C-alpha cells in the first residue's frame, strides 16, 4: 500500500550528520562526530583542509579564525601548530545554552585520527574543500583511505569542484562521488547537467532552500541520489522527504531520526 511505501521511503533516507552533530557540539571534532553516531546519523560528514606540511585535517573554513583560537590560513600552519589550538571554546561562547565544559580545549582532528576512531566500516562522507588551494589533496585522501583499509562501498566523496571529483574518479573509479551544487536563485536541473554529472557521480547535493519537488523528481527519475544541505527543521525535513530526496545533511541528526520514525 502507499502507507507502507511511504514508511519504506522514510527508512532509506540517509541521515548525514553535518560536521558531526554540529548543532550540539563544536563542528568537526571527534566529540561532534561521536554524537552524530549516537543520534542515529548514518554518515559522518568531514570537510577537508590541508596543513602547510601536507596533512589532511577536518575543518570547514580555509582559515582558523571561526572554529579555533588561532588566526590565518590553514595552509600557513603545520599540523603540530594546529594541534596546539582550541577547537571547542568558540562553541561555548557562541552557544552558551549548549556549552559544555569538556568542549574546552578540543583539538582539530586529522583525517587519520577520524579513521582510527571510527574504523574501516564507518560511513564517511568526505568533502574536498578548496581543492585549487591544495594541489594533491585527492591523491592524499585516496592514499589514506587505502592505508586505513576504509570500506569503499560505504565511502562517499563530495565536492563543489567538478575538477576535484573528476580527479578522484580518474585516480580510483570505485570511489562513489556526489556533486555539490549551490544555487542563489530557484534551481533547475537540465538534461545536459544530469548527463554530465552522471558521467562521474552517483548523486547531487544542492542547497535545500532553492529546490522544489520538480527538481528533486528530475534527479531521482534520472537515477541520481539527492542529498540536500543543510536542513535543521523538522517541517523542512518532512517536506523534502515527501518530495523524494534520498538523504539529508543536518546539524541535528536526532531531529531527522524522529522525522524518519514518524515522530
Ligand atoms: O557538504 C554539504 C554541505 O556541507 C556543503 O556546504 O559549506 O557546509 O560544506 P558546507
Ligand atoms: Ca561540507
PDB file of C-alpha atoms and ligand atoms in Angstrom:
ATOM      1  CA  UNK A   1       0.000   0.000   0.000  1.00  0.00           C
ATOM      2  CA  UNK A   2       1.039   3.621  -0.279  1.00  0.00           C
ATOM      3  CA  UNK A   3       1.268   3.873   3.509  1.00  0.00           C
ATOM      4  CA  UNK A   4       3.840   1.067   3.544  1.00  0.00           C
ATOM      5  CA  UNK A   5       5.661   2.700   0.620  1.00  0.00           C
ATOM      6  CA  UNK A   6       5.852   5.991   2.493  1.00  0.00           C
ATOM      7  CA  UNK A   7       7.254   4.231   5.562  1.00  0.00           C
ATOM      8  CA  UNK A   8       9.804   2.333   3.473  1.00  0.00           C
ATOM      9  CA  UNK A   9      10.835   5.587   1.842  1.00  0.00           C
ATOM     10  CA  UNK A  10      11.477   7.155   5.247  1.00  0.00           C
ATOM     11  CA  UNK A  11      13.729   4.300   6.364  1.00  0.00           C
ATOM     12  CA  UNK A  12      16.094   4.706   3.441  1.00  0.00           C
ATOM     13  CA  UNK A  13      16.706   8.421   3.815  1.00  0.00           C
ATOM     14  CA  UNK A  14      20.404   8.861   4.626  1.00  0.00           C
ATOM     15  CA  UNK A  15      20.859  10.830   7.800  1.00  0.00           C
ATOM     16  CA  UNK A  16      24.088  12.756   7.250  1.00  0.00           C
ATOM     17  CA  UNK A  17      25.485  14.274  10.464  1.00  0.00           C
ATOM     18  CA  UNK A  18      26.730  17.558   9.025  1.00  0.00           C
ATOM     19  CA  UNK A  19      30.139  18.385  10.577  1.00  0.00           C
ATOM     20  CA  UNK A  20      29.029  15.788  13.159  1.00  0.00           C
ATOM     21  CA  UNK A  21      26.106  16.659  15.401  1.00  0.00           C
ATOM     22  CA  UNK A  22      27.252  20.245  14.964  1.00  0.00           C
ATOM     23  CA  UNK A  23      24.066  21.739  16.387  1.00  0.00           C
ATOM     24  CA  UNK A  24      25.105  20.314  19.772  1.00  0.00           C
ATOM     25  CA  UNK A  25      28.904  20.216  19.803  1.00  0.00           C
ATOM     26  CA  UNK A  26      31.785  22.077  18.146  1.00  0.00           C
ATOM     27  CA  UNK A  27      31.791  21.113  14.462  1.00  0.00           C
ATOM     28  CA  UNK A  28      34.448  18.746  13.113  1.00  0.00           C
ATOM     29  CA  UNK A  29      35.647  17.492  16.474  1.00  0.00           C
ATOM     30  CA  UNK A  30      35.731  13.799  17.386  1.00  0.00           C
ATOM     31  CA  UNK A  31      33.167  14.659  20.070  1.00  0.00           C
ATOM     32  CA  UNK A  32      30.789  16.076  17.462  1.00  0.00           C
ATOM     33  CA  UNK A  33      31.232  13.061  15.159  1.00  0.00           C
ATOM     34  CA  UNK A  34      30.616  10.621  18.052  1.00  0.00           C
ATOM     35  CA  UNK A  35      27.480  12.497  18.982  1.00  0.00           C
ATOM     36  CA  UNK A  36      26.359  12.241  15.353  1.00  0.00           C
ATOM     37  CA  UNK A  37      26.661   8.456  15.520  1.00  0.00           C
ATOM     38  CA  UNK A  38      24.818   8.310  18.829  1.00  0.00           C
ATOM     39  CA  UNK A  39      21.994  10.432  17.409  1.00  0.00           C
ATOM     40  CA  UNK A  40      21.471   7.921  14.583  1.00  0.00           C
ATOM     41  CA  UNK A  41      23.408   9.734  11.897  1.00  0.00           C
ATOM     42  CA  UNK A  42      24.117   7.222   9.126  1.00  0.00           C
ATOM     43  CA  UNK A  43      27.078   9.196   7.822  1.00  0.00           C
ATOM     44  CA  UNK A  44      29.812  11.308   9.401  1.00  0.00           C
ATOM     45  CA  UNK A  45      30.363  14.382   7.246  1.00  0.00           C
ATOM     46  CA  UNK A  46      34.000  15.505   7.130  1.00  0.00           C
ATOM     47  CA  UNK A  47      35.232  18.676   5.380  1.00  0.00           C
ATOM     48  CA  UNK A  48      38.921  18.586   4.491  1.00  0.00           C
ATOM     49  CA  UNK A  49      41.594  21.256   4.606  1.00  0.00           C
ATOM     50  CA  UNK A  50      45.353  20.690   4.305  1.00  0.00           C
ATOM     51  CA  UNK A  51      48.165  21.923   6.567  1.00  0.00           C
ATOM     52  CA  UNK A  52      51.460  23.527   5.494  1.00  0.00           C
ATOM     53  CA  UNK A  53      53.147  20.152   5.875  1.00  0.00           C
ATOM     54  CA  UNK A  54      50.526  18.387   3.763  1.00  0.00           C
ATOM     55  CA  UNK A  55      48.347  16.701   6.416  1.00  0.00           C
ATOM     56  CA  UNK A  56      44.609  16.443   5.881  1.00  0.00           C
ATOM     57  CA  UNK A  57      42.579  17.852   8.750  1.00  0.00           C
ATOM     58  CA  UNK A  58      38.855  18.085   9.407  1.00  0.00           C
ATOM     59  CA  UNK A  59      37.852  21.728   9.131  1.00  0.00           C
ATOM     60  CA  UNK A  60      35.243  23.675   7.187  1.00  0.00           C
ATOM     61  CA  UNK A  61      36.953  27.020   6.650  1.00  0.00           C
ATOM     62  CA  UNK A  62      40.225  27.800   4.889  1.00  0.00           C
ATOM     63  CA  UNK A  63      41.049  29.966   7.885  1.00  0.00           C
ATOM     64  CA  UNK A  64      41.436  29.045  11.547  1.00  0.00           C
ATOM     65  CA  UNK A  65      39.612  32.089  12.897  1.00  0.00           C
ATOM     66  CA  UNK A  66      35.997  30.958  13.233  1.00  0.00           C
ATOM     67  CA  UNK A  67      36.416  27.492  14.777  1.00  0.00           C
ATOM     68  CA  UNK A  68      39.673  27.776  16.744  1.00  0.00           C
ATOM     69  CA  UNK A  69      41.565  30.316  18.840  1.00  0.00           C
ATOM     70  CA  UNK A  70      44.095  30.671  16.011  1.00  0.00           C
ATOM     71  CA  UNK A  71      44.123  33.129  13.130  1.00  0.00           C
ATOM     72  CA  UNK A  72      45.101  32.988   9.468  1.00  0.00           C
ATOM     73  CA  UNK A  73      45.186  30.395   6.709  1.00  0.00           C
ATOM     74  CA  UNK A  74      45.310  26.670   7.463  1.00  0.00           C
ATOM     75  CA  UNK A  75      47.887  26.258   4.684  1.00  0.00           C
ATOM     76  CA  UNK A  76      50.339  28.519   6.531  1.00  0.00           C
ATOM     77  CA  UNK A  77      50.463  26.318   9.667  1.00  0.00           C
ATOM     78  CA  UNK A  78      51.976  22.914  10.328  1.00  0.00           C
ATOM     79  CA  UNK A  79      49.920  20.150  11.867  1.00  0.00           C
ATOM     80  CA  UNK A  80      51.922  20.484  15.072  1.00  0.00           C
ATOM     81  CA  UNK A  81      50.946  24.138  15.288  1.00  0.00           C
ATOM     82  CA  UNK A  82      47.285  23.454  14.540  1.00  0.00           C
ATOM     83  CA  UNK A  83      47.242  20.727  17.196  1.00  0.00           C
ATOM     84  CA  UNK A  84      48.031  23.374  19.840  1.00  0.00           C
ATOM     85  CA  UNK A  85      44.767  25.196  19.091  1.00  0.00           C
ATOM     86  CA  UNK A  86      41.489  25.051  20.985  1.00  0.00           C
ATOM     87  CA  UNK A  87      38.718  23.975  18.613  1.00  0.00           C
ATOM     88  CA  UNK A  88      35.943  23.891  21.211  1.00  0.00           C
ATOM     89  CA  UNK A  89      35.754  27.056  23.307  1.00  0.00           C
ATOM     90  CA  UNK A  90      34.363  29.160  20.452  1.00  0.00           C
ATOM     91  CA  UNK A  91      31.233  26.962  20.542  1.00  0.00           C
ATOM     92  CA  UNK A  92      30.674  27.585  24.248  1.00  0.00           C
ATOM     93  CA  UNK A  93      30.979  31.327  23.680  1.00  0.00           C
ATOM     94  CA  UNK A  94      28.679  31.352  20.661  1.00  0.00           C
ATOM     95  CA  UNK A  95      26.069  28.942  22.093  1.00  0.00           C
ATOM     96  CA  UNK A  96      26.087  29.423  25.884  1.00  0.00           C
ATOM     97  CA  UNK A  97      22.854  27.423  26.189  1.00  0.00           C
ATOM     98  CA  UNK A  98      24.591  24.362  24.680  1.00  0.00           C
ATOM     99  CA  UNK A  99      28.018  24.947  26.263  1.00  0.00           C
ATOM    100  CA  UNK A 100      29.812  22.028  27.932  1.00  0.00           C
ATOM    101  CA  UNK A 101      32.983  22.339  29.999  1.00  0.00           C
ATOM    102  CA  UNK A 102      34.545  19.376  28.198  1.00  0.00           C
ATOM    103  CA  UNK A 103      34.332  21.150  24.831  1.00  0.00           C
ATOM    104  CA  UNK A 104      37.109  23.470  26.017  1.00  0.00           C
ATOM    105  CA  UNK A 105      40.452  22.577  24.516  1.00  0.00           C
ATOM    106  CA  UNK A 106      39.177  20.030  21.974  1.00  0.00           C
ATOM    107  CA  UNK A 107      41.661  19.505  19.154  1.00  0.00           C
ATOM    108  CA  UNK A 108      41.323  19.731  15.402  1.00  0.00           C
ATOM    109  CA  UNK A 109      41.337  16.100  14.238  1.00  0.00           C
ATOM    110  CA  UNK A 110      43.354  14.775  11.322  1.00  0.00           C
ATOM    111  CA  UNK A 111      41.572  12.566   8.805  1.00  0.00           C
ATOM    112  CA  UNK A 112      43.796   9.729  10.047  1.00  0.00           C
ATOM    113  CA  UNK A 113      42.507  10.211  13.590  1.00  0.00           C
ATOM    114  CA  UNK A 114      38.933  10.151  12.313  1.00  0.00           C
ATOM    115  CA  UNK A 115      39.626   6.855  10.522  1.00  0.00           C
ATOM    116  CA  UNK A 116      41.375   5.441  13.620  1.00  0.00           C
ATOM    117  CA  UNK A 117      38.455   6.442  15.850  1.00  0.00           C
ATOM    118  CA  UNK A 118      35.540   5.228  13.737  1.00  0.00           C
ATOM    119  CA  UNK A 119      37.219   2.373  11.862  1.00  0.00           C
ATOM    120  CA  UNK A 120      37.105   0.823   8.413  1.00  0.00           C
ATOM    121  CA  UNK A 121      33.413   0.190   8.255  1.00  0.00           C
ATOM    122  CA  UNK A 122      32.005   3.517   9.327  1.00  0.00           C
ATOM    123  CA  UNK A 123      30.154   5.614   6.755  1.00  0.00           C
ATOM    124  CA  UNK A 124      32.285   8.601   5.830  1.00  0.00           C
ATOM    125  CA  UNK A 125      31.002  11.436   3.627  1.00  0.00           C
ATOM    126  CA  UNK A 126      34.167  13.392   2.885  1.00  0.00           C
ATOM    127  CA  UNK A 127      34.357  16.759   1.146  1.00  0.00           C
ATOM    128  CA  UNK A 128      37.406  18.033  -0.711  1.00  0.00           C
ATOM    129  CA  UNK A 129      37.282  21.722   0.227  1.00  0.00           C
ATOM    130  CA  UNK A 130      39.165  24.378  -1.781  1.00  0.00           C
ATOM    131  CA  UNK A 131      40.977  21.745  -3.877  1.00  0.00           C
ATOM    132  CA  UNK A 132      42.506  24.518  -6.002  1.00  0.00           C
ATOM    133  CA  UNK A 133      44.332  25.755  -2.887  1.00  0.00           C
ATOM    134  CA  UNK A 134      45.651  22.281  -2.056  1.00  0.00           C
ATOM    135  CA  UNK A 135      47.174  20.506  -5.042  1.00  0.00           C
ATOM    136  CA  UNK A 136      47.420  16.759  -4.426  1.00  0.00           C
ATOM    137  CA  UNK A 137      44.528  16.701  -1.974  1.00  0.00           C
ATOM    138  CA  UNK A 138      42.663  13.962  -3.872  1.00  0.00           C
ATOM    139  CA  UNK A 139      45.701  11.640  -4.027  1.00  0.00           C
ATOM    140  CA  UNK A 140      46.394  12.207  -0.331  1.00  0.00           C
ATOM    141  CA  UNK A 141      42.780  11.387   0.542  1.00  0.00           C
ATOM    142  CA  UNK A 142      42.898   8.228  -1.524  1.00  0.00           C
ATOM    143  CA  UNK A 143      46.251   7.189  -0.002  1.00  0.00           C
ATOM    144  CA  UNK A 144      44.783   7.493   3.497  1.00  0.00           C
ATOM    145  CA  UNK A 145      41.592   5.660   2.523  1.00  0.00           C
ATOM    146  CA  UNK A 146      43.768   2.831   1.222  1.00  0.00           C
ATOM    147  CA  UNK A 147      46.227   2.911   4.125  1.00  0.00           C
ATOM    148  CA  UNK A 148      43.400   2.559   6.653  1.00  0.00           C
ATOM    149  CA  UNK A 149      41.543  -0.019   4.569  1.00  0.00           C
ATOM    150  CA  UNK A 150      38.395   2.090   4.529  1.00  0.00           C
ATOM    151  CA  UNK A 151      35.439   0.196   3.079  1.00  0.00           C
ATOM    152  CA  UNK A 152      34.890   1.932  -0.239  1.00  0.00           C
ATOM    153  CA  UNK A 153      31.371   0.567  -0.608  1.00  0.00           C
ATOM    154  CA  UNK A 154      30.399   2.841   2.267  1.00  0.00           C
ATOM    155  CA  UNK A 155      32.597   5.816   1.443  1.00  0.00           C
ATOM    156  CA  UNK A 156      31.193   8.895  -0.291  1.00  0.00           C
ATOM    157  CA  UNK A 157      33.350  11.757  -1.548  1.00  0.00           C
ATOM    158  CA  UNK A 158      31.691  15.123  -2.239  1.00  0.00           C
ATOM    159  CA  UNK A 159      32.858  18.430  -3.648  1.00  0.00           C
ATOM    160  CA  UNK A 160      31.583  21.652  -5.161  1.00  0.00           C
ATOM    161  CA  UNK A 161      34.534  21.292  -7.549  1.00  0.00           C
ATOM    162  CA  UNK A 162      33.764  19.046 -10.502  1.00  0.00           C
ATOM    163  CA  UNK A 163      37.501  19.112 -11.307  1.00  0.00           C
ATOM    164  CA  UNK A 164      38.233  17.581  -7.920  1.00  0.00           C
ATOM    165  CA  UNK A 165      35.602  14.870  -8.418  1.00  0.00           C
ATOM    166  CA  UNK A 166      36.861  14.102 -11.918  1.00  0.00           C
ATOM    167  CA  UNK A 167      40.356  13.732 -10.480  1.00  0.00           C
ATOM    168  CA  UNK A 168      39.072  11.325  -7.808  1.00  0.00           C
ATOM    169  CA  UNK A 169      37.263   9.374 -10.477  1.00  0.00           C
ATOM    170  CA  UNK A 170      40.425   9.144 -12.536  1.00  0.00           C
ATOM    171  CA  UNK A 171      42.540   8.076  -9.543  1.00  0.00           C
ATOM    172  CA  UNK A 172      40.050   5.448  -8.370  1.00  0.00           C
ATOM    173  CA  UNK A 173      36.798   4.920 -10.272  1.00  0.00           C
ATOM    174  CA  UNK A 174      35.451   2.709  -7.452  1.00  0.00           C
ATOM    175  CA  UNK A 175      35.015   5.679  -5.094  1.00  0.00           C
ATOM    176  CA  UNK A 176      31.407   6.921  -5.091  1.00  0.00           C
ATOM    177  CA  UNK A 177      31.053  10.642  -5.719  1.00  0.00           C
ATOM    178  CA  UNK A 178      28.492  13.352  -5.016  1.00  0.00           C
ATOM    179  CA  UNK A 179      28.483  16.683  -6.864  1.00  0.00           C
ATOM    180  CA  UNK A 180      27.629  19.554  -4.535  1.00  0.00           C
ATOM    181  CA  UNK A 181      25.709  22.459  -6.058  1.00  0.00           C
ATOM    182  CA  UNK A 182      24.962  25.911  -4.746  1.00  0.00           C
ATOM    183  CA  UNK A 183      22.044  27.891  -6.111  1.00  0.00           C
ATOM    184  CA  UNK A 184      21.259  31.519  -5.352  1.00  0.00           C
ATOM    185  CA  UNK A 185      18.076  31.550  -7.457  1.00  0.00           C
ATOM    186  CA  UNK A 186      15.350  28.891  -7.874  1.00  0.00           C
ATOM    187  CA  UNK A 187      17.165  25.754  -9.016  1.00  0.00           C
ATOM    188  CA  UNK A 188      16.645  23.907 -12.267  1.00  0.00           C
ATOM    189  CA  UNK A 189      18.288  20.733 -13.446  1.00  0.00           C
ATOM    190  CA  UNK A 190      18.728  20.398 -17.202  1.00  0.00           C
ATOM    191  CA  UNK A 191      19.080  17.132 -19.113  1.00  0.00           C
ATOM    192  CA  UNK A 192      22.556  18.188 -20.107  1.00  0.00           C
ATOM    193  CA  UNK A 193      23.611  18.760 -16.485  1.00  0.00           C
ATOM    194  CA  UNK A 194      22.151  15.415 -15.457  1.00  0.00           C
ATOM    195  CA  UNK A 195      24.091  13.650 -18.195  1.00  0.00           C
ATOM    196  CA  UNK A 196      27.363  15.457 -17.385  1.00  0.00           C
ATOM    197  CA  UNK A 197      27.115  14.719 -13.657  1.00  0.00           C
ATOM    198  CA  UNK A 198      26.140  11.079 -14.219  1.00  0.00           C
ATOM    199  CA  UNK A 199      29.430  10.519 -16.045  1.00  0.00           C
ATOM    200  CA  UNK A 200      31.269  10.568 -12.723  1.00  0.00           C
ATOM    201  CA  UNK A 201      28.870  10.994  -9.779  1.00  0.00           C
ATOM    202  CA  UNK A 202      26.127   8.851  -8.233  1.00  0.00           C
ATOM    203  CA  UNK A 203      24.364  11.831  -6.740  1.00  0.00           C
ATOM    204  CA  UNK A 204      23.995  15.541  -6.154  1.00  0.00           C
ATOM    205  CA  UNK A 205      23.946  17.714  -3.048  1.00  0.00           C
ATOM    206  CA  UNK A 206      22.112  21.003  -3.655  1.00  0.00           C
ATOM    207  CA  UNK A 207      21.370  23.652  -1.043  1.00  0.00           C
ATOM    208  CA  UNK A 208      17.885  22.881   0.224  1.00  0.00           C
ATOM    209  CA  UNK A 209      16.315  26.337   0.025  1.00  0.00           C
ATOM    210  CA  UNK A 210      16.248  26.831  -3.766  1.00  0.00           C
ATOM    211  CA  UNK A 211      14.930  23.439  -4.892  1.00  0.00           C
ATOM    212  CA  UNK A 212      11.376  22.246  -5.450  1.00  0.00           C
ATOM    213  CA  UNK A 213       9.541  18.962  -5.962  1.00  0.00           C
ATOM    214  CA  UNK A 214      10.178  19.032  -9.699  1.00  0.00           C
ATOM    215  CA  UNK A 215      13.913  19.407  -9.187  1.00  0.00           C
ATOM    216  CA  UNK A 216      14.026  16.501  -6.740  1.00  0.00           C
ATOM    217  CA  UNK A 217      11.973  14.271  -9.001  1.00  0.00           C
ATOM    218  CA  UNK A 218      14.076  15.078 -12.034  1.00  0.00           C
ATOM    219  CA  UNK A 219      17.176  13.941 -10.158  1.00  0.00           C
ATOM    220  CA  UNK A 220      15.561  10.772  -8.818  1.00  0.00           C
ATOM    221  CA  UNK A 221      13.937   9.807 -12.124  1.00  0.00           C
ATOM    222  CA  UNK A 222      17.334  10.094 -13.770  1.00  0.00           C
ATOM    223  CA  UNK A 223      18.878   7.726 -11.243  1.00  0.00           C
ATOM    224  CA  UNK A 224      20.744  10.321  -9.209  1.00  0.00           C
ATOM    225  CA  UNK A 225      20.791  10.265  -5.425  1.00  0.00           C
ATOM    226  CA  UNK A 226      19.856  13.664  -3.988  1.00  0.00           C
ATOM    227  CA  UNK A 227      21.050  14.852  -0.576  1.00  0.00           C
ATOM    228  CA  UNK A 228      20.117  18.488   0.118  1.00  0.00           C
ATOM    229  CA  UNK A 229      22.040  20.532   2.702  1.00  0.00           C
ATOM    230  CA  UNK A 230      21.696  21.809   5.437  1.00  0.00           C
ATOM    231  CA  UNK A 231      18.277  21.088   6.915  1.00  0.00           C
ATOM    232  CA  UNK A 232      17.743  21.759  10.596  1.00  0.00           C
ATOM    233  CA  UNK A 233      13.964  21.945  10.964  1.00  0.00           C
ATOM    234  CA  UNK A 234      11.606  19.014  11.091  1.00  0.00           C
ATOM    235  CA  UNK A 235       8.955  20.528   8.812  1.00  0.00           C
ATOM    236  CA  UNK A 236      11.520  21.109   6.101  1.00  0.00           C
ATOM    237  CA  UNK A 237      12.911  17.587   6.529  1.00  0.00           C
ATOM    238  CA  UNK A 238       9.411  16.162   6.135  1.00  0.00           C
ATOM    239  CA  UNK A 239       8.731  18.277   3.037  1.00  0.00           C
ATOM    240  CA  UNK A 240      11.950  17.150   1.367  1.00  0.00           C
ATOM    241  CA  UNK A 241      11.230  13.509   2.191  1.00  0.00           C
ATOM    242  CA  UNK A 242       7.767  13.899   0.661  1.00  0.00           C
ATOM    243  CA  UNK A 243       9.384  15.305  -2.471  1.00  0.00           C
ATOM    244  CA  UNK A 244      11.543  12.178  -2.701  1.00  0.00           C
ATOM    245  CA  UNK A 245      15.054  13.128  -1.551  1.00  0.00           C
ATOM    246  CA  UNK A 246      17.290  10.153  -0.757  1.00  0.00           C
ATOM    247  CA  UNK A 247      19.304  11.787   2.033  1.00  0.00           C
ATOM    248  CA  UNK A 248      19.626  14.975   4.078  1.00  0.00           C
ATOM    249  CA  UNK A 249      22.559  16.822   5.629  1.00  0.00           C
ATOM    250  CA  UNK A 250      21.621  18.075   9.093  1.00  0.00           C
ATOM    251  CA  UNK A 251      23.293  19.579  12.152  1.00  0.00           C
ATOM    252  CA  UNK A 252      20.570  17.846  14.211  1.00  0.00           C
ATOM    253  CA  UNK A 253      20.601  14.147  13.276  1.00  0.00           C
ATOM    254  CA  UNK A 254      18.329  13.372  16.231  1.00  0.00           C
ATOM    255  CA  UNK A 255      15.574  15.501  14.683  1.00  0.00           C
ATOM    256  CA  UNK A 256      15.873  13.760  11.306  1.00  0.00           C
ATOM    257  CA  UNK A 257      15.769  10.421  13.127  1.00  0.00           C
ATOM    258  CA  UNK A 258      12.492  11.453  14.752  1.00  0.00           C
ATOM    259  CA  UNK A 259      11.026  12.548  11.424  1.00  0.00           C
ATOM    260  CA  UNK A 260      12.046   9.206   9.886  1.00  0.00           C
ATOM    261  CA  UNK A 261      10.298   7.422  12.771  1.00  0.00           C
ATOM    262  CA  UNK A 262       7.171   9.482  12.179  1.00  0.00           C
ATOM    263  CA  UNK A 263       7.522  11.427  15.440  1.00  0.00           C
TER     264      UNK A 263
HETATM  265  O1  LIG B   1      28.710  19.181   2.097  1.00  0.00           O
HETATM  266  C1  LIG B   1      27.398  19.598   2.126  1.00  0.00           C
HETATM  267  C2  LIG B   1      27.419  20.919   2.742  1.00  0.00           C
HETATM  268  O2  LIG B   1      28.186  20.753   3.892  1.00  0.00           O
HETATM  269  C3  LIG B   1      28.075  21.906   1.842  1.00  0.00           C
HETATM  270  O3  LIG B   1      28.233  23.097   2.455  1.00  0.00           O
HETATM  271  O4  LIG B   1      29.684  24.788   3.372  1.00  0.00           O
HETATM  272  O5  LIG B   1      28.576  23.179   4.894  1.00  0.00           O
HETATM  273  O6  LIG B   1      30.444  22.421   3.472  1.00  0.00           O
HETATM  274  P1  LIG B   1      29.270  23.378   3.597  1.00  0.00           P
HETATM  275 CA1  LIG B   2      30.516  20.037   3.755  1.00  0.00          CA
END
